[in-house]
PDB file of C-alpha atoms and ligand atoms in Angstrom:
ATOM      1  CA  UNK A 274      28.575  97.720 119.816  1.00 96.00           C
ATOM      2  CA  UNK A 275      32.633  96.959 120.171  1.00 97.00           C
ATOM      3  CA  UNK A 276      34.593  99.746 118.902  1.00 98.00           C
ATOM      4  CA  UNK A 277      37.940  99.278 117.364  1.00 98.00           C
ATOM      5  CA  UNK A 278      40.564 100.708 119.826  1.00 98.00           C
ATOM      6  CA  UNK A 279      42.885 103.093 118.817  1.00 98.00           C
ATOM      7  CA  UNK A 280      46.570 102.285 119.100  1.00 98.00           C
ATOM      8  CA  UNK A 281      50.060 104.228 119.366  1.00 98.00           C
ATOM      9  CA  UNK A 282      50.709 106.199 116.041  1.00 98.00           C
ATOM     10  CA  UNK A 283      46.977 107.388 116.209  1.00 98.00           C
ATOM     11  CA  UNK A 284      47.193 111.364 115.857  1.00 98.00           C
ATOM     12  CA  UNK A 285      43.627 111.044 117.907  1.00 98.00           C
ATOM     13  CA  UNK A 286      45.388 110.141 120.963  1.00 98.00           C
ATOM     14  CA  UNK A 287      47.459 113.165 120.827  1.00 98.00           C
ATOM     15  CA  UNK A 288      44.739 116.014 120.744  1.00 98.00           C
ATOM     16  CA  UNK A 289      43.214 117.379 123.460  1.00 98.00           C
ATOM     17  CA  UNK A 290      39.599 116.510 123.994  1.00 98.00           C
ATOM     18  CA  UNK A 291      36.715 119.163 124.343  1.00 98.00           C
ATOM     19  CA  UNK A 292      33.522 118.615 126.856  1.00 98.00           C
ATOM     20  CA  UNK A 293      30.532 117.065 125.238  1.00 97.00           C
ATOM     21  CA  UNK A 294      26.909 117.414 125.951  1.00 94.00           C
ATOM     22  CA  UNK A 295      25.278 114.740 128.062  1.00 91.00           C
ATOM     23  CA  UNK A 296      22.104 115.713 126.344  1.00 91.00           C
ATOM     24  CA  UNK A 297      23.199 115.047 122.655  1.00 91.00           C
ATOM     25  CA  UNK A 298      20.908 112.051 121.358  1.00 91.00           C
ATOM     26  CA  UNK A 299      23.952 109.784 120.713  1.00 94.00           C
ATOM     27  CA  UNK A 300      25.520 109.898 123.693  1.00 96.00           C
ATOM     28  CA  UNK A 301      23.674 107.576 125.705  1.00 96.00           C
ATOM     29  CA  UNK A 302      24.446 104.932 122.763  1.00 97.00           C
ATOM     30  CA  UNK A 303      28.530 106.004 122.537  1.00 98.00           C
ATOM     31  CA  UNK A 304      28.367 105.643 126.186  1.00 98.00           C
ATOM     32  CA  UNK A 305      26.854 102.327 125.858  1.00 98.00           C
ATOM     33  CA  UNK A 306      29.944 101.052 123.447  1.00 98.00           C
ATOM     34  CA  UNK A 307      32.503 102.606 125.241  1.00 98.00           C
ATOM     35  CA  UNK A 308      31.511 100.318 128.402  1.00 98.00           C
ATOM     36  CA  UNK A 309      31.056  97.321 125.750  1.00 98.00           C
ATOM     37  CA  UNK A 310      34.288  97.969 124.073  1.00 98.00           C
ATOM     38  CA  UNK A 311      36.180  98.126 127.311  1.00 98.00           C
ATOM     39  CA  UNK A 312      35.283  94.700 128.923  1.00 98.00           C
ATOM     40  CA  UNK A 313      35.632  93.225 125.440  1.00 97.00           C
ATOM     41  CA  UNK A 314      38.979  94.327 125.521  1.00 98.00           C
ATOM     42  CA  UNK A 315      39.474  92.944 129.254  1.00 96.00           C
ATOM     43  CA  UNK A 316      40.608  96.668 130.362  1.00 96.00           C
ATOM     44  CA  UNK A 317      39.819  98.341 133.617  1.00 96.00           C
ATOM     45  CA  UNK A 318      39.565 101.707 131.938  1.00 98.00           C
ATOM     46  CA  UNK A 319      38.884 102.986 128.160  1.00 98.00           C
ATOM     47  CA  UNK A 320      38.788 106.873 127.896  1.00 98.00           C
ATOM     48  CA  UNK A 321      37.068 108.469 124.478  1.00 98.00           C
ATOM     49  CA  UNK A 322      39.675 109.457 122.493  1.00 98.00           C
ATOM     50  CA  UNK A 323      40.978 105.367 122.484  1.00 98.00           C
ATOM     51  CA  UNK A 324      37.502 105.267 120.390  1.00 98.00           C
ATOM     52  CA  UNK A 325      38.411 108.007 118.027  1.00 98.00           C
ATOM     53  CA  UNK A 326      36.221 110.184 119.948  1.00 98.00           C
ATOM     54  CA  UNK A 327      38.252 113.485 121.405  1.00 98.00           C
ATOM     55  CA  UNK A 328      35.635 114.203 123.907  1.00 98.00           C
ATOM     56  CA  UNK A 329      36.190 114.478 127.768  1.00 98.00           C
ATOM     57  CA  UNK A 330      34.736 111.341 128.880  1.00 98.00           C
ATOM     58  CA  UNK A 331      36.017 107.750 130.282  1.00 98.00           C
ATOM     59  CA  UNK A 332      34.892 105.027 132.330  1.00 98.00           C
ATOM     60  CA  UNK A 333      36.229 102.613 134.759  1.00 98.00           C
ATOM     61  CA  UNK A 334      35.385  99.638 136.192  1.00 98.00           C
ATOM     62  CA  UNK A 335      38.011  98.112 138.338  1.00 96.00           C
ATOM     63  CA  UNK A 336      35.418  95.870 140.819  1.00 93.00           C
ATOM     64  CA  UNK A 337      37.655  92.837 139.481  1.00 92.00           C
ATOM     65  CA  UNK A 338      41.096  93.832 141.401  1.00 90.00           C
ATOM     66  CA  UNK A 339      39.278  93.735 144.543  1.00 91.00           C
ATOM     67  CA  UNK A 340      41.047  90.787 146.059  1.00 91.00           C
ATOM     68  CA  UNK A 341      44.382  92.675 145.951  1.00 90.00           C
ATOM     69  CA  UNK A 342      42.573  95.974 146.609  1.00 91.00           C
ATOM     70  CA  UNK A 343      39.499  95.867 148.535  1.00 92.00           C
ATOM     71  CA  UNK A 344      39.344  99.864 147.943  1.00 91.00           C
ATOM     72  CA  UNK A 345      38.362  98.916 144.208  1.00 93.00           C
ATOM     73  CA  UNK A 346      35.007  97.297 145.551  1.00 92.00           C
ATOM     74  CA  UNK A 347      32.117  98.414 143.305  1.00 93.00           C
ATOM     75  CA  UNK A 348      34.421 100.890 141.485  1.00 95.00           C
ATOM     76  CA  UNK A 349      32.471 101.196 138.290  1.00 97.00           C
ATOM     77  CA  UNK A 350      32.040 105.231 137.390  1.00 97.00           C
ATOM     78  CA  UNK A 351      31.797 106.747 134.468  1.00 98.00           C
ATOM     79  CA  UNK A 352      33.477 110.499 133.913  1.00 98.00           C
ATOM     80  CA  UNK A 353      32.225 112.823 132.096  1.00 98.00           C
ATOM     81  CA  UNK A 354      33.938 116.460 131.644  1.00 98.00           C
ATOM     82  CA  UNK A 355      36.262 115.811 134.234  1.00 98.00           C
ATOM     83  CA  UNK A 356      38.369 118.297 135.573  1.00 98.00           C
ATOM     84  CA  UNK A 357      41.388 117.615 137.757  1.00 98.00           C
ATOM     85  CA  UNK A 358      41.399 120.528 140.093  1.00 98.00           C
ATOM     86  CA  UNK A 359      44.217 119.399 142.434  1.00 98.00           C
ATOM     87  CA  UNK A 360      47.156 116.765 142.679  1.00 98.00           C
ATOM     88  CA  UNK A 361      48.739 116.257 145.960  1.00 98.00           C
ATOM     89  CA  UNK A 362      50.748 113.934 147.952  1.00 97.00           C
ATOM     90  CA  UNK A 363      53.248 111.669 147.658  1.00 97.00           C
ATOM     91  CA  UNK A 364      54.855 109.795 144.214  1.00 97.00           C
ATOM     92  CA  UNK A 365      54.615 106.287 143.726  1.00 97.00           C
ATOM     93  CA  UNK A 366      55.666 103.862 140.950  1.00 98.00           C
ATOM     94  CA  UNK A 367      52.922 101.536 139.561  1.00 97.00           C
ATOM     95  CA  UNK A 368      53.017  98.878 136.615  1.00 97.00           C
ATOM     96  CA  UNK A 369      50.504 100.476 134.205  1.00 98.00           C
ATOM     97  CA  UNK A 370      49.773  99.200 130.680  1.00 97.00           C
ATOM     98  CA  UNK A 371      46.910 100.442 127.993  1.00 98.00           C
ATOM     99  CA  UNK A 372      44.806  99.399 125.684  1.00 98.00           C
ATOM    100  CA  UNK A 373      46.033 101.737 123.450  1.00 98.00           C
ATOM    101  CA  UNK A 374      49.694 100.657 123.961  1.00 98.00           C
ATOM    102  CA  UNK A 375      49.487  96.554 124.051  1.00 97.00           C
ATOM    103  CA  UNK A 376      52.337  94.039 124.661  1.00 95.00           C
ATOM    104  CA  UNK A 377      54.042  97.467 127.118  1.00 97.00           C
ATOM    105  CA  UNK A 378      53.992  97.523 130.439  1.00 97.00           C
ATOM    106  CA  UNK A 379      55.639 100.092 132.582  1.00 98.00           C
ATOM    107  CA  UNK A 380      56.582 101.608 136.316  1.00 98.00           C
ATOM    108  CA  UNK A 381      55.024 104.874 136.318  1.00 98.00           C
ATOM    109  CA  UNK A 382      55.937 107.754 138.540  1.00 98.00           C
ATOM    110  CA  UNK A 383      52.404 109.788 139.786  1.00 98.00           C
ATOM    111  CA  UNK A 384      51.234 111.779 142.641  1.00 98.00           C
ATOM    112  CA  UNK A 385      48.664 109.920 145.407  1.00 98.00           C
ATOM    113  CA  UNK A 386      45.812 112.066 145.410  1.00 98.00           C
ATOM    114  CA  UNK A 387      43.310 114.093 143.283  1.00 98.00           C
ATOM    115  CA  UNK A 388      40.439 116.427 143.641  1.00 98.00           C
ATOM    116  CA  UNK A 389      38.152 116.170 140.815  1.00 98.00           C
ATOM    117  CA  UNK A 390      35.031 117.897 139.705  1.00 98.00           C
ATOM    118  CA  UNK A 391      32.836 115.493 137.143  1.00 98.00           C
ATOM    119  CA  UNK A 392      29.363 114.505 135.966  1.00 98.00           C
ATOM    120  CA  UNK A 393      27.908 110.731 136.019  1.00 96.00           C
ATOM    121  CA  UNK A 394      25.755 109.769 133.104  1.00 94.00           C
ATOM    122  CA  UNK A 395      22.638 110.940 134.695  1.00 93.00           C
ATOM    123  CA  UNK A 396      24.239 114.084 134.864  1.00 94.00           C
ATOM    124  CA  UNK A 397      24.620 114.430 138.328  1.00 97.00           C
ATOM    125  CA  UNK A 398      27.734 116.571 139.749  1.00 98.00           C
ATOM    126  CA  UNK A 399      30.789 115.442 142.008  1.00 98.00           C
ATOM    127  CA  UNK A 400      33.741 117.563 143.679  1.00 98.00           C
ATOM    128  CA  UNK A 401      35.653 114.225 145.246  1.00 98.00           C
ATOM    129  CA  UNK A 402      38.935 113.347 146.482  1.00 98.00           C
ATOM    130  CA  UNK A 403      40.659 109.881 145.531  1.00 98.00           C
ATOM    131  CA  UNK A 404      43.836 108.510 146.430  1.00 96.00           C
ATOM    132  CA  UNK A 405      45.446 105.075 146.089  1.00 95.00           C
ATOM    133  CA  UNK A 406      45.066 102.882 143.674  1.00 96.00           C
ATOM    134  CA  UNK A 407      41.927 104.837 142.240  1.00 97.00           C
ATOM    135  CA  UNK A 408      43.271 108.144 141.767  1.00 98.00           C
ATOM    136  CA  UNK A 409      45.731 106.153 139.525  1.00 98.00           C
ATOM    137  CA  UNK A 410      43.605 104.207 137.322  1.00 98.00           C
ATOM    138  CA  UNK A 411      41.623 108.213 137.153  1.00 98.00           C
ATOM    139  CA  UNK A 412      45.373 109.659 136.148  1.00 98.00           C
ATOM    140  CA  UNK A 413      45.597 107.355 133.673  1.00 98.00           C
ATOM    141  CA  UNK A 414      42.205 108.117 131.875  1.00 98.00           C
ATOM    142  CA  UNK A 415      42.525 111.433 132.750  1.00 98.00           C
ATOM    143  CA  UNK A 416      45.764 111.509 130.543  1.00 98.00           C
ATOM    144  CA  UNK A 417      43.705 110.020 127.568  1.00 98.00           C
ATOM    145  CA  UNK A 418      41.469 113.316 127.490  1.00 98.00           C
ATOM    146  CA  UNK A 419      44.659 115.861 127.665  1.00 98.00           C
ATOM    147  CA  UNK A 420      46.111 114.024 124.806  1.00 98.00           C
ATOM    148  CA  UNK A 421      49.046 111.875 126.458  1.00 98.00           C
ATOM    149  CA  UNK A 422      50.338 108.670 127.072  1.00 98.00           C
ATOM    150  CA  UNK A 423      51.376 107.341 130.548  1.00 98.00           C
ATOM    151  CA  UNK A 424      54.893 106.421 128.306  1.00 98.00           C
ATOM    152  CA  UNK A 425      55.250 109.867 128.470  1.00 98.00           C
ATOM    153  CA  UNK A 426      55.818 109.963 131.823  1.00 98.00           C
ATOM    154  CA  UNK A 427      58.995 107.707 131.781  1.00 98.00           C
ATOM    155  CA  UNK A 428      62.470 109.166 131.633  1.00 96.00           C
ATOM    156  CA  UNK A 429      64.255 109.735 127.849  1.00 96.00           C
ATOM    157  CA  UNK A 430      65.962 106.286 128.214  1.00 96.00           C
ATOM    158  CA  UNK A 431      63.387 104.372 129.048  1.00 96.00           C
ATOM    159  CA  UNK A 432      61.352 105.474 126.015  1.00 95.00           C
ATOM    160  CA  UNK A 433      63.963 105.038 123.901  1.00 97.00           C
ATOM    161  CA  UNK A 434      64.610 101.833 124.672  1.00 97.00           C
ATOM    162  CA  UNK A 435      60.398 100.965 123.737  1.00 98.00           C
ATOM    163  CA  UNK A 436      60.873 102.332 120.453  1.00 97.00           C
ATOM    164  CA  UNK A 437      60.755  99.038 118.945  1.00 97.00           C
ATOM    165  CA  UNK A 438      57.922  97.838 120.640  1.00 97.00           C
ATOM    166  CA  UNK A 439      55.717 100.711 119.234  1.00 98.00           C
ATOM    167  CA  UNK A 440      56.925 101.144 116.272  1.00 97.00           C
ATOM    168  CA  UNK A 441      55.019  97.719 115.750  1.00 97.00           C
ATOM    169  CA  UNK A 442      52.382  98.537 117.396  1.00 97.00           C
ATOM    170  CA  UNK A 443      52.259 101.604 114.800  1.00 97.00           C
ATOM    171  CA  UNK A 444      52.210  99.130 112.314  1.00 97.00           C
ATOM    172  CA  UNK A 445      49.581  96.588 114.008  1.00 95.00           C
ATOM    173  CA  UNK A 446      52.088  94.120 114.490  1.00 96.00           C
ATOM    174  CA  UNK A 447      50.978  92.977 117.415  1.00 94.00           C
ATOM    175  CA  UNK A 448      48.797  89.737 118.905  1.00 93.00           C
ATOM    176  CA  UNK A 449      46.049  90.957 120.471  1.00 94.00           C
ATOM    177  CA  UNK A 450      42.664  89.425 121.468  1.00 94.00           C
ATOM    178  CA  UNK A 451      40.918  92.593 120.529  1.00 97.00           C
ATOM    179  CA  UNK A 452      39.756  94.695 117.001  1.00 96.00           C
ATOM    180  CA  UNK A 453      42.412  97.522 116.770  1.00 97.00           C
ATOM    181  CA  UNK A 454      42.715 100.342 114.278  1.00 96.00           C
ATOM    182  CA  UNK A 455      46.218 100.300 112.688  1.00 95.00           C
ATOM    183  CA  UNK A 456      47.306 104.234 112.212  1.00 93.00           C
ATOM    184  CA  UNK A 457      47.609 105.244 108.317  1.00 84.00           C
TER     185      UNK A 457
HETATM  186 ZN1   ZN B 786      45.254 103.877 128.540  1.00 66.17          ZN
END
């Protein structure tokens, strides 16, 4: 089932999420439309709260940039109660946009590398280390379930200077190929 995706202005994308139980009879089927929502949507990556679910969970499939990344082979993962334990390395600027945040797209400023702990949906358990592209594309999720935006990771001006841009997205004045849900 598509989901409608949750835009700027949502007060859902702002709270933190909690950990959810992989043995609760609907998540299998919430898992199930957050993958269907996603490739509806053409993203790479749709985290829960973008569903108006604040739980710690996203998923990622990025096997389609593999021609300019041949890292992203067969990255298709989904996270669930993720915990970033470490961030090391080096920043680097990357063009990120978000499903959440449509017609913006912006350099953002993160570290290279991650250790993360996390379950799969069979509920088996990872400590692994990512770097590159990948760790990025995690970040960004990752941000979803902590309650932020990657906009808030540009400097003062630069967000001031988007204003515009989300105020109509606030509004749902936006053309998008995909079912949004305009904030109240
Ligand atoms: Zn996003």
């Amino acid at each position: 089932m598509i989901l409608p995706i949750e835009v700027y202005g949502s007060p859902i994308l702002r709270k933190k999420s909690i950990e959810v139980d992989i043995n609760d009879s609907n998540f299998n089927s919430f898992l199930e439309n957050l993958w269907d929502t996603m490739y509806h949507a053409d993203g790479l990556g749709l985290a829960a709260p973008q569903v108006a679910k604040n739980i710690r969970v996203f998923v990622i499939d990025a096997s389609s940039m593999e021609e300019e990344n041949p890292s992203l082979k067969d990255f298709k993962k989904a996270f669930i109660n993720p915990q970033i334990i470490e961030q090391t390395g080096e920043e680097w600027a990357f063009n990120e946009g978000c499903l959440s945040l449509p017609t913006i797209r912006e350099d953002v400023s993160r570290l290279s590398q991650i250790r993360m702990t996390y379950y799969d949906e069979k509920n088996n358990f990872f400590d692994e280390v990512f770097d590159g592209i990948k760790a990025r594309i995690i970040q960004h999720e990752y941000d979803h379930i902590e309650g932020k935006l990657f906009i808030d990771h540009l400097n003062p001006l630069k967000r001031k200077l988007l204003t515009g841009k989300l105020n109509a997205i606030s509004k749902g004045k936006v053309e998008i190929s995909y079912k949004i849900r305009i904030p109240k």
